[in-house]
CSV table of C-alpha atoms and ligand atoms in Angstrom, one decimal:
chain,number,residue,atom,x,y,z
A,200,MET,CA,-25.4,13.9,29.0
A,201,THR,CA,-28.8,13.0,30.4
A,202,LYS,CA,-30.0,9.5,29.6
A,203,PHE,CA,-33.7,8.4,29.3
A,204,SER,CA,-32.9,6.0,32.2
A,205,ASP,CA,-32.0,8.9,34.4
A,206,LEU,CA,-35.4,10.5,34.0
A,207,ASN,CA,-37.6,8.4,36.3
A,208,LEU,CA,-39.9,7.3,33.5
A,209,ASN,CA,-42.0,4.1,33.9
A,210,PRO,CA,-39.9,1.1,32.7
A,211,LYS,CA,-42.7,0.2,30.2
A,212,VAL,CA,-42.3,3.7,28.7
A,213,LEU,CA,-38.5,3.2,28.6
A,214,LYS,CA,-39.0,0.0,26.7
A,215,ALA,CA,-41.3,1.7,24.1
A,216,ILE,CA,-38.7,4.5,23.7
A,217,GLU,CA,-36.0,2.0,23.1
A,218,GLU,CA,-38.1,0.2,20.6
A,219,ALA,CA,-38.7,3.5,18.8
A,220,GLY,CA,-35.0,3.8,18.5
A,221,TYR,CA,-34.4,6.9,20.6
A,222,GLU,CA,-31.1,6.9,22.3
A,223,THR,CA,-30.9,10.2,24.2
A,224,PRO,CA,-33.5,12.7,25.3
A,225,THR,CA,-33.6,15.9,23.2
A,226,PRO,CA,-33.0,19.2,25.2
A,227,ILE,CA,-36.7,19.9,25.6
A,228,GLN,CA,-37.3,16.3,26.9
A,229,ALA,CA,-34.3,16.5,29.3
A,230,GLY,CA,-35.6,19.8,30.5
A,231,ALA,CA,-39.4,19.2,30.8
A,232,ILE,CA,-39.7,15.5,31.8
A,233,PRO,CA,-38.2,15.8,35.3
A,234,SER,CA,-40.4,18.8,36.3
A,235,ALA,CA,-43.5,17.2,34.7
A,236,LEU,CA,-42.9,14.0,36.7
A,237,GLU,CA,-42.6,16.0,39.9
A,238,GLY,CA,-46.1,17.3,39.2
A,239,LYS,CA,-44.9,20.9,38.4
A,240,ASP,CA,-46.4,23.0,35.7
A,241,VAL,CA,-44.2,23.3,32.6
A,242,LEU,CA,-43.8,26.1,30.1
A,243,GLY,CA,-42.0,24.8,27.1
A,244,ILE,CA,-40.8,27.2,24.4
A,245,ALA,CA,-40.0,24.9,21.5
A,246,GLN,CA,-40.9,24.4,17.9
A,247,THR,CA,-42.0,21.2,16.1
A,248,GLY,CA,-39.0,19.0,15.3
A,249,THR,CA,-37.5,19.4,18.8
A,250,GLY,CA,-39.1,16.3,20.2
A,251,LYS,CA,-41.6,18.4,22.2
A,252,THR,CA,-44.5,15.9,21.8
A,253,ALA,CA,-42.6,13.2,23.6
A,254,SER,CA,-41.6,15.7,26.3
A,255,PHE,CA,-45.2,15.8,27.5
A,256,THR,CA,-46.5,12.4,26.4
A,257,LEU,CA,-43.8,10.4,28.2
A,258,PRO,CA,-44.3,11.9,31.6
A,259,MET,CA,-48.1,11.8,31.1
A,260,ILE,CA,-48.1,8.1,30.4
A,261,THR,CA,-45.8,7.5,33.4
A,262,LEU,CA,-48.1,9.6,35.7
A,263,LEU,CA,-51.3,8.1,34.4
A,264,ALA,CA,-50.1,4.5,34.4
A,265,ARG,CA,-51.6,4.1,37.8
A,266,GLY,CA,-55.3,4.7,38.3
A,267,ARG,CA,-58.4,4.2,36.2
A,268,ALA,CA,-60.6,6.5,34.2
A,269,ARG,CA,-64.3,7.0,35.2
A,270,ALA,CA,-67.1,7.3,32.7
A,271,ARG,CA,-67.2,10.7,30.9
A,272,MET,CA,-64.4,12.0,33.1
A,273,PRO,CA,-61.1,12.0,31.2
A,274,ARG,CA,-58.1,12.0,33.4
A,275,SER,CA,-56.0,14.1,31.1
A,276,LEU,CA,-56.5,16.5,28.2
A,277,VAL,CA,-54.3,17.5,25.3
A,278,LEU,CA,-55.4,20.5,23.3
A,279,CYS,CA,-54.0,20.9,19.8
A,280,PRO,CA,-54.8,23.7,17.2
A,281,THR,CA,-55.5,21.5,14.2
A,282,ARG,CA,-56.9,18.1,13.5
A,283,GLU,CA,-53.7,16.9,11.9
A,284,LEU,CA,-51.6,17.9,14.9
A,285,ALA,CA,-54.1,16.2,17.2
A,286,ALA,CA,-53.9,13.0,15.1
A,287,GLN,CA,-50.1,13.1,15.3
A,288,VAL,CA,-50.2,13.5,19.0
A,289,ALA,CA,-52.5,10.5,19.2
A,290,GLU,CA,-50.1,8.5,17.1
A,291,ASN,CA,-47.3,9.4,19.5
A,292,PHE,CA,-49.4,8.1,22.4
A,293,ASP,CA,-49.9,4.8,20.6
A,294,ILE,CA,-46.1,4.4,20.2
A,295,TYR,CA,-45.0,5.4,23.7
A,296,ALA,CA,-47.9,3.8,25.6
A,297,LYS,CA,-47.9,0.5,23.8
A,298,HIS,CA,-46.8,-1.5,26.9
A,299,VAL,CA,-49.1,0.4,29.3
A,300,LYS,CA,-52.8,-0.1,29.5
A,301,LEU,CA,-54.2,3.4,28.8
A,302,THR,CA,-57.3,4.4,26.9
A,303,LYS,CA,-57.4,7.4,24.7
A,304,ALA,CA,-59.9,9.2,22.5
A,305,LEU,CA,-59.4,11.7,19.7
A,306,LEU,CA,-62.0,14.5,19.5
A,307,ILE,CA,-61.6,16.2,16.2
A,308,GLY,CA,-64.0,17.7,13.7
A,309,GLY,CA,-65.0,15.5,10.7
A,310,VAL,CA,-65.3,12.4,12.8
A,311,SER,CA,-68.8,11.3,13.9
A,312,PHE,CA,-70.0,12.4,17.4
A,313,LYS,CA,-71.4,8.9,18.0
A,314,GLU,CA,-68.2,7.1,17.9
A,315,GLN,CA,-66.4,9.6,20.0
A,316,ASP,CA,-69.3,9.6,22.6
A,317,ALA,CA,-69.1,5.9,22.9
A,318,LEU,CA,-65.4,6.1,23.8
A,319,ILE,CA,-65.9,8.9,26.3
A,320,ASP,CA,-68.8,7.1,27.9
A,321,LYS,CA,-66.5,4.2,28.7
A,322,GLY,CA,-64.0,6.5,30.3
A,323,VAL,CA,-60.7,7.6,28.9
A,324,ASP,CA,-57.3,8.3,30.4
A,325,VAL,CA,-56.2,10.6,27.6
A,326,LEU,CA,-58.4,12.9,25.6
A,327,ILE,CA,-56.8,14.6,22.7
A,328,ALA,CA,-58.9,17.3,21.1
A,329,THR,CA,-59.2,20.5,19.1
A,330,PRO,CA,-60.7,23.3,21.3
A,331,GLY,CA,-63.9,23.8,19.3
A,332,ARG,CA,-64.8,20.1,19.1
A,333,LEU,CA,-64.1,19.6,22.8
A,334,LEU,CA,-66.5,22.4,23.7
A,335,ASP,CA,-69.1,21.0,21.4
A,336,HIS,CA,-69.0,17.7,23.3
A,337,PHE,CA,-69.0,19.6,26.6
A,338,GLU,CA,-72.1,21.6,25.6
A,339,ARG,CA,-73.9,18.5,24.6
A,340,GLY,CA,-73.5,17.3,28.2
A,341,LYS,CA,-71.4,14.3,27.1
A,342,LEU,CA,-68.2,15.2,28.9
A,343,LEU,CA,-67.1,16.4,32.3
A,344,LEU,CA,-63.8,18.1,32.7
A,345,THR,CA,-63.7,18.0,36.5
A,346,GLY,CA,-61.5,14.9,36.6
A,347,VAL,CA,-58.7,16.3,34.5
A,348,GLN,CA,-55.5,16.0,36.4
A,349,ILE,CA,-53.1,16.9,33.6
A,350,MET,CA,-53.9,19.4,30.8
A,351,VAL,CA,-51.6,20.0,27.9
A,352,VAL,CA,-51.8,23.0,25.5
A,353,ASP,CA,-49.7,22.3,22.4
A,354,GLU,CA,-48.7,25.0,19.9
A,355,ALA,CA,-50.3,27.8,21.9
A,356,ASP,CA,-49.1,30.5,19.4
A,357,ARG,CA,-50.9,28.8,16.6
A,358,MET,CA,-54.0,28.7,18.8
A,359,LEU,CA,-53.6,32.4,19.2
A,360,ASP,CA,-53.4,32.9,15.4
A,361,MET,CA,-56.5,30.8,14.9
A,362,GLY,CA,-58.5,32.8,17.4
A,363,PHE,CA,-58.8,29.9,19.9
A,364,ILE,CA,-57.6,31.8,23.0
A,365,PRO,CA,-61.1,32.5,24.4
A,366,ASP,CA,-61.9,28.7,24.0
A,367,ILE,CA,-58.7,27.8,25.8
A,368,GLU,CA,-59.5,30.2,28.6
A,369,ARG,CA,-62.9,28.7,28.9
A,370,ILE,CA,-61.5,25.1,28.9
A,371,PHE,CA,-59.0,26.1,31.6
A,372,SER,CA,-61.9,27.3,33.8
A,373,LEU,CA,-63.8,24.1,33.3
A,374,THR,CA,-60.9,22.0,34.7
A,375,PRO,CA,-60.0,21.7,38.3
A,376,PHE,CA,-57.8,24.4,39.8
A,377,THR,CA,-55.5,21.7,41.1
A,378,ARG,CA,-54.7,20.3,37.7
A,379,GLN,CA,-51.1,20.2,36.4
A,380,THR,CA,-50.6,22.2,33.2
A,381,LEU,CA,-48.0,21.5,30.5
A,382,PHE,CA,-48.0,24.4,28.1
A,383,PHE,CA,-46.0,24.6,24.8
A,384,SER,CA,-45.5,27.4,22.3
A,385,ALA,CA,-42.9,28.2,19.7
A,386,THR,CA,-43.0,31.9,20.5
A,387,MET,CA,-44.1,33.9,23.5
A,388,ALA,CA,-46.4,36.6,22.1
A,389,PRO,CA,-47.7,39.0,24.8
A,390,GLU,CA,-51.1,37.4,24.8
A,391,ILE,CA,-49.5,34.0,25.4
A,392,GLU,CA,-47.5,35.4,28.2
A,393,ARG,CA,-50.8,36.7,29.7
A,394,ILE,CA,-52.4,33.3,29.5
A,395,THR,CA,-49.4,31.5,31.1
A,396,ASN,CA,-49.3,34.1,33.9
A,397,THR,CA,-53.0,33.5,34.6
A,398,PHE,CA,-53.3,29.7,34.3
A,399,LEU,CA,-49.9,28.3,35.1
A,400,SER,CA,-48.6,28.1,38.6
A,401,ALA,CA,-44.8,28.7,39.2
A,402,PRO,CA,-44.0,26.8,36.0
A,403,ALA,CA,-40.6,25.3,35.1
A,404,ARG,CA,-39.7,27.3,32.0
A,405,ILE,CA,-37.7,25.4,29.3
A,406,GLU,CA,-36.7,27.2,26.2
A,407,VAL,CA,-34.8,25.1,23.6
A,408,ALA,CA,-34.3,27.0,20.4
A,409,ARG,CA,-33.9,30.6,19.4
A,410,GLN,CA,-37.1,31.9,17.9
A,411,ALA,CA,-36.0,32.9,14.5
A,412,THR,CA,-33.7,30.3,13.1
A,413,ALA,CA,-33.8,28.4,9.9
A,414,SER,CA,-32.0,25.1,9.4
A,415,GLU,CA,-28.5,25.4,7.9
A,416,THR,CA,-29.3,22.6,5.5
A,417,ILE,CA,-32.0,24.7,3.7
A,418,GLU,CA,-30.9,26.6,0.6
A,419,GLN,CA,-33.1,29.7,0.2
A,420,GLY,CA,-33.9,31.9,-2.8
A,421,ALA,CA,-36.3,34.6,-3.7
A,422,VAL,CA,-37.7,35.7,-7.1
A,423,PHE,CA,-38.7,39.3,-7.2
A,424,PHE,CA,-41.1,40.1,-10.0
A,425,LYS,CA,-43.6,42.7,-11.0
A,426,ALA,CA,-46.5,41.6,-13.2
A,427,SER,CA,-46.7,43.1,-16.7
A,428,ARG,CA,-50.2,44.3,-15.7
A,429,ARG,CA,-51.9,44.3,-12.4
A,430,ASP,CA,-54.8,42.1,-13.5
A,431,ARG,CA,-52.2,39.5,-14.7
A,432,GLU,CA,-50.4,39.2,-11.4
A,433,GLY,CA,-52.1,35.9,-10.4
A,434,SER,CA,-51.6,34.1,-13.7
A,435,GLU,CA,-48.0,35.4,-14.1
A,436,LYS,CA,-47.2,34.4,-10.5
A,437,ARG,CA,-48.4,30.9,-11.3
A,438,ARG,CA,-46.2,30.9,-14.3
A,439,VAL,CA,-43.2,31.9,-12.2
A,440,LEU,CA,-44.1,29.1,-9.8
A,441,ARG,CA,-44.1,26.5,-12.7
A,442,ASP,CA,-40.8,27.9,-13.9
A,443,LEU,CA,-39.3,27.5,-10.5
A,444,ILE,CA,-40.5,23.9,-10.2
A,445,GLU,CA,-39.2,23.2,-13.7
A,446,ARG,CA,-35.8,24.8,-12.9
A,447,GLU,CA,-35.5,22.3,-10.0
A,448,GLY,CA,-36.3,19.4,-12.3
A,449,GLU,CA,-36.1,15.9,-10.8
A,450,ALA,CA,-34.4,17.3,-7.7
A,451,CYS,CA,-37.8,18.4,-6.7
A,452,THR,CA,-39.1,15.0,-5.6
A,453,ASN,CA,-41.9,16.5,-3.5
A,454,ALA,CA,-42.8,20.0,-2.4
A,455,ILE,CA,-45.2,22.1,-0.3
A,456,VAL,CA,-46.4,25.2,-2.0
A,457,PHE,CA,-47.6,27.8,0.6
A,458,CYS,CA,-50.3,30.3,-0.2
A,459,ASN,CA,-51.5,33.0,2.3
A,460,ARG,CA,-55.2,32.6,1.4
A,461,LYS,CA,-57.4,29.5,1.1
A,462,VAL,CA,-58.8,30.7,-2.1
A,463,ASP,CA,-55.4,30.8,-3.7
A,464,VAL,CA,-54.6,27.3,-2.4
A,465,ASP,CA,-57.5,26.1,-4.6
A,466,VAL,CA,-56.6,28.2,-7.6
A,467,VAL,CA,-52.9,27.3,-7.6
A,468,ALA,CA,-53.7,23.6,-7.1
A,469,LYS,CA,-56.2,23.6,-10.0
A,470,SER,CA,-53.8,25.5,-12.2
A,471,LEU,CA,-50.9,23.1,-11.5
A,472,LYS,CA,-53.1,20.2,-12.2
A,473,LYS,CA,-54.2,21.8,-15.5
A,474,TYR,CA,-50.6,22.0,-16.5
A,475,GLY,CA,-50.1,18.3,-15.8
A,476,TYR,CA,-48.6,18.5,-12.3
A,477,ASN,CA,-49.4,16.0,-9.7
A,478,ALA,CA,-50.8,18.5,-7.1
A,479,GLU,CA,-53.5,18.5,-4.4
A,480,PRO,CA,-54.7,21.3,-2.2
A,481,ILE,CA,-55.1,21.1,1.6
A,482,HIS,CA,-56.7,23.7,3.9
A,483,GLY,CA,-59.2,24.0,6.7
A,484,ASP,CA,-62.3,24.0,4.6
A,485,LEU,CA,-61.8,20.6,3.1
A,486,ASP,CA,-63.6,17.8,4.9
A,487,GLN,CA,-61.6,15.6,7.3
A,488,SER,CA,-61.5,12.5,5.2
A,489,GLN,CA,-60.3,14.4,2.2
A,490,ARG,CA,-57.6,16.1,4.2
A,491,MET,CA,-56.4,12.8,5.7
A,492,LYS,CA,-56.4,11.2,2.2
A,493,THR,CA,-54.3,14.1,0.8
A,494,LEU,CA,-51.8,14.0,3.7
A,495,ASP,CA,-51.4,10.2,3.4
A,496,GLY,CA,-50.9,10.6,-0.4
A,497,PHE,CA,-48.2,13.2,0.2
A,498,ARG,CA,-46.5,11.1,2.9
A,499,ASP,CA,-46.4,8.0,0.7
A,500,GLY,CA,-45.2,9.9,-2.3
A,501,SER,CA,-48.2,9.4,-4.5
A,502,ILE,CA,-48.8,13.2,-4.4
A,503,ARG,CA,-45.8,15.3,-5.5
A,504,LEU,CA,-47.0,18.8,-4.8
A,505,LEU,CA,-49.1,19.8,-1.7
A,506,ILE,CA,-50.6,23.2,-2.0
A,507,ALA,CA,-51.3,24.4,1.6
A,508,SER,CA,-52.3,27.2,3.9
A,509,ASP,CA,-50.1,27.8,7.0
A,510,VAL,CA,-52.7,26.3,9.3
A,511,ALA,CA,-53.1,23.1,7.4
A,512,ALA,CA,-49.4,22.5,7.1
A,513,ARG,CA,-48.4,23.4,10.7
A,514,GLY,CA,-46.9,20.4,12.5
A,515,LEU,CA,-47.0,18.3,9.4
A,516,ASP,CA,-44.3,15.7,10.0
A,517,VAL,CA,-43.1,14.5,6.6
A,518,PRO,CA,-39.4,13.8,7.1
A,519,SER,CA,-38.3,14.2,3.5
A,520,VAL,CA,-39.8,17.2,1.7
A,521,SER,CA,-37.3,18.3,-1.0
A,522,HIS,CA,-38.7,21.8,-1.6
A,523,VAL,CA,-40.8,24.5,-0.2
A,524,PHE,CA,-42.3,27.2,-2.5
A,525,ASN,CA,-43.8,30.3,-1.0
A,526,PHE,CA,-46.3,31.4,-3.6
A,527,ASP,CA,-46.9,34.4,-1.3
A,528,VAL,CA,-44.6,35.9,1.3
A,529,PRO,CA,-46.2,35.1,4.7
A,530,SER,CA,-47.5,38.2,6.5
A,531,HIS,CA,-45.9,37.1,9.8
A,532,ALA,CA,-42.1,36.6,9.4
A,533,GLU,CA,-42.1,33.7,11.9
A,534,ASP,CA,-44.4,31.8,9.6
A,535,TYR,CA,-41.6,31.9,7.0
A,536,VAL,CA,-39.3,30.0,9.4
A,537,HIS,CA,-42.1,27.5,10.1
A,538,ARG,CA,-42.8,27.1,6.4
A,539,ILE,CA,-39.3,26.5,5.2
A,540,GLY,CA,-38.8,24.2,8.2
A,541,ARG,CA,-41.0,21.7,6.4
A,542,THR,CA,-37.9,20.9,4.2
A,543,GLY,CA,-34.3,20.3,5.3
A,544,ARG,CA,-35.7,18.2,8.1
A,545,ALA,CA,-33.7,15.5,9.8
A,546,GLY,CA,-30.4,17.1,8.6
A,547,ARG,CA,-31.3,16.5,4.9
A,548,GLU,CA,-30.8,19.1,2.2
A,549,GLY,CA,-33.7,21.2,1.3
A,550,LYS,CA,-34.5,24.2,-0.8
A,551,ALA,CA,-37.0,27.0,-0.2
A,552,PHE,CA,-38.0,29.6,-2.8
A,553,THR,CA,-40.2,32.6,-2.3
A,554,ILE,CA,-42.0,34.6,-4.9
A,555,VAL,CA,-42.0,38.3,-4.0
A,556,VAL,CA,-44.3,40.8,-5.8
A,557,PRO,CA,-44.1,44.5,-5.0
A,558,LYS,CA,-46.8,44.5,-2.4
A,559,ASP,CA,-45.0,41.8,-0.5
A,560,GLU,CA,-41.6,43.5,-0.4
A,561,LYS,CA,-42.2,44.9,3.0
A,562,ASN,CA,-43.1,41.5,4.5
A,563,PHE,CA,-40.1,40.0,2.8
A,564,GLU,CA,-37.8,42.7,4.4
A,565,ASP,CA,-39.3,41.6,7.7
A,566,VAL,CA,-38.3,38.0,7.0
A,567,GLU,CA,-34.8,39.0,6.2
A,568,LYS,CA,-34.6,41.2,9.3
A,569,LEU,CA,-35.8,38.2,11.4
A,570,LEU,CA,-33.2,35.9,9.9
A,571,GLN,CA,-30.6,38.7,10.0
A,572,LYS,CA,-29.6,37.6,6.5
A,573,GLU,CA,-30.3,38.6,3.0
A,574,ILE,CA,-31.9,35.8,1.0
A,575,PRO,CA,-30.2,35.3,-2.4
A,576,ARG,CA,-32.1,36.6,-5.4
A,577,VAL,CA,-33.0,34.1,-8.1
A,578,GLU,CA,-33.2,35.2,-11.8
A,579,LEU,CA,-35.5,33.2,-14.0
A,580,PRO,CA,-35.3,33.5,-17.7
A,581,ASN,CA,-38.5,34.8,-19.4
A,582,MET,CA,-39.7,36.6,-16.3
A,583,PRO,CA,-42.8,38.7,-17.0
A,584,LYS,CA,-41.7,42.4,-17.1
A,585,PRO,CA,-43.8,45.4,-16.4
A,586,LYS,CA,-43.9,47.8,-19.3
A,587,ALA,CA,-42.1,50.6,-17.6
A,588,ALA,CA,-39.2,48.4,-16.4
A,589,ALA,CA,-38.9,46.8,-19.9
A,590,GLU,CA,-38.4,50.3,-21.4
A,591,GLU,CA,-35.9,51.3,-18.7
A,592,ASP,CA,-33.9,48.1,-19.3
A,593,LYS,CA,-33.8,48.9,-23.0
A,594,ALA,CA,-32.4,52.4,-22.3
A,595,GLU,CA,-29.7,51.1,-20.0
A,596,ALA,CA,-28.9,47.9,-22.0
A,597,PRO,CA,-27.1,46.3,-19.1
A,598,ALA,CA,-24.1,43.9,-19.6
A,599,PRO,CA,-24.9,40.3,-18.6
A,600,GLU,CA,-22.9,40.6,-15.3
A,601,GLN,CA,-25.1,43.5,-14.3
A,602,THR,CA,-28.2,41.3,-14.1
A,603,GLU,CA,-27.9,40.5,-10.5
A,604,LYS,CA,-27.5,44.2,-9.6
A,605,LYS,CA,-30.6,45.0,-11.4
A,606,SER,CA,-32.7,42.7,-9.3
A,607,THR,CA,-31.4,44.3,-6.1
A,608,ARG,CA,-32.1,47.7,-7.5
A,609,SER,CA,-35.8,47.1,-8.0
A,610,ARG,CA,-36.0,46.2,-4.3
A,611,SER,CA,-33.6,48.8,-2.9
A,612,ARG,CA,-35.4,51.7,-4.6
A,613,LYS,CA,-37.4,52.0,-1.3
A,614,SER,CA,-34.3,51.5,0.8
A,615,ASP,CA,-32.2,54.5,1.8
A,616,LYS,CA,-29.1,52.4,2.7
A,617,PRO,CA,-25.8,54.0,1.6
A,618,ALA,CA,-24.3,52.5,-1.6
A,619,GLN,CA,-21.3,51.0,0.2
A,620,GLU,CA,-23.5,49.0,2.5
A,621,LYS,CA,-25.6,47.8,-0.3
A,622,SER,CA,-22.6,46.5,-2.2
A,623,SER,CA,-21.3,44.6,0.8
A,624,ARG,CA,-24.7,43.0,1.4
A,625,ARG,CA,-24.6,42.0,-2.2
A,626,SER,CA,-21.5,40.0,-1.7
A,627,ASP,CA,-23.0,38.3,1.4
A,628,ARG,CA,-25.6,37.0,-0.9
A,629,ASN,CA,-23.1,34.8,-2.6
A,630,ASP,CA,-22.2,32.8,0.4
A,631,ASN,CA,-24.9,30.3,1.1
A,632,ASN,CA,-24.5,30.2,4.9
A,633,VAL,CA,-27.9,30.3,6.2
A,634,VAL,CA,-28.4,31.2,9.8
A,635,GLY,CA,-28.8,27.8,11.5
A,636,MET,CA,-30.2,25.8,14.4
A,637,GLY,CA,-26.5,25.0,14.8
A,638,ASP,CA,-25.9,24.0,18.3
A,639,HIS,CA,-29.5,23.0,18.9
A,640,MET,CA,-29.8,20.4,16.3
A,641,PRO,CA,-29.8,17.0,18.0
A,642,GLU,CA,-28.2,14.1,16.3
A,643,PHE,CA,-31.4,12.1,16.0
A,644,ILE,CA,-32.7,14.6,13.5
A,645,ALA,CA,-30.3,13.1,11.0
A,646,LEU,CA,-32.4,9.9,10.9
A,647,SER,CA,-35.9,9.4,9.5
A,648,PHE,CA,-38.5,8.0,11.8
A,649,GLU,CA,-38.4,4.6,10.1
A,650,GLU,CA,-34.5,4.6,10.4
A,651,ARG,CA,-34.8,5.5,14.0
A,652,ARG,CA,-37.2,2.7,14.6
A,653,ALA,CA,-35.1,0.2,12.7
A,654,SER,CA,-31.8,1.1,14.4
B,808,AMP,P1,-41.8,16.7,17.6
B,808,AMP,O1,-41.0,17.9,17.9
B,808,AMP,O2,-42.5,16.2,18.8
B,808,AMP,O3,-42.7,16.9,16.4
B,808,AMP,O4,-40.8,15.5,17.2
B,808,AMP,C1,-40.0,15.4,16.1
B,808,AMP,C2,-39.5,14.0,15.7
B,808,AMP,O5,-38.5,13.6,16.5
B,808,AMP,C3,-40.7,13.0,15.8
B,808,AMP,O6,-40.7,12.3,14.6
B,808,AMP,C4,-40.3,12.1,16.9
B,808,AMP,O7,-40.6,10.8,16.7
B,808,AMP,C5,-38.7,12.2,17.0
B,808,AMP,N1,-38.2,12.2,18.3
B,808,AMP,C6,-38.7,12.7,19.5
B,808,AMP,N2,-37.8,12.5,20.5
B,808,AMP,C7,-36.7,11.8,20.0
B,808,AMP,C8,-35.5,11.3,20.6
B,808,AMP,N3,-35.2,11.5,21.9
B,808,AMP,N4,-34.7,10.6,19.8
B,808,AMP,C9,-35.0,10.5,18.5
B,808,AMP,N5,-36.1,10.9,17.9
B,808,AMP,C10,-37.0,11.6,18.6
């Protein structure tokens, strides 16, 4: 097994790693660090939680430890899709570079230009930025990118979702052709493939986890329901959410509730608060200080329920989230994996529940296809029932043990699978084996950050 000491990292970086409590490199680190230190381009296909941040920060610190920054000309650049992720990368730099003299600046929206300008004016070794803010500074003539020796693109697939690819291409073209590029993405969409073919030169490609896996420690469930009337769908869905939270009781110590649309993030948060829940919203339209305050509150436990959009929650590193609730089924199946991956982290148990209304059934089928697994159905007492279904039920008067069948029936109406197959799938539902990261889960994940530091 590779050891950190085999990787040719700067001894001061090794010391910081030891103090952080890391014993062995994770697979992405063992794969990416040697190539990065040789000056090669790296294409890392890895999700959050795999240790990918250290796989680029550690070699960067080692490579930058020699040399000095010139005014307005950062020596390296890390691009992140969101402010939160950029702030997390900056925290990582502080931990790993604590014995090395390196200067860094964080260029993110919501922080005053003046402060950031002053830092850049002095000269920085590492500039960590979101693409839009970086280009703002560039256009104001405050920044030159011609001194960039190493450029990192983190979570490129998320950049694609957020429409940042043209910005990224522009930034690439503003940096020297001779730069080294370290490029990370959880998935390789065709557009991402195109970018890497254009801007990376003979990269070392390291892929560490299968694309569509959900941790084995996450118990999943889905509530299928149809509103009694179409105009009541929103309010009845919120009731289903409250019922789900109540059903979990004290086991639900903290949870992220995902909504597809920002407007629903606000509505759901407001509604939960009205019903006496300790809940706060987080999405891209809130100002930076508000978002940081909410995230800190969620991390320290003073906020129990965080209502979030995908973008706001991406990369959020809170080690112990007991539950994830999908108020909506995500429209991209991969997002389901990212969402539920917020719980069951670090080898802990976690639960993830999804509310599925008829218009989301197709998306939900895509999720199950991606996971190659049927997600168990959850029956809640007092579920709102559409008028037609209520009458149908009365006519059939099902025995109690038929309840479960009924829930599959509403979903399989569209499906033309033979009855035999349906019944065998039904029995699958009863075993709770979730497709897992299995082999890929490194041991360190079983410890919290604090525990790792302390050990
Ligand atoms: P990331 O995928 O970069 O978000 O990292 C996930 C978590 O793993 C972070 O909390 C890191 O502090 C931690 N971590 C990264 N590398 C190691 C390692 N080699 N050993 C133990 N923990 C690590």
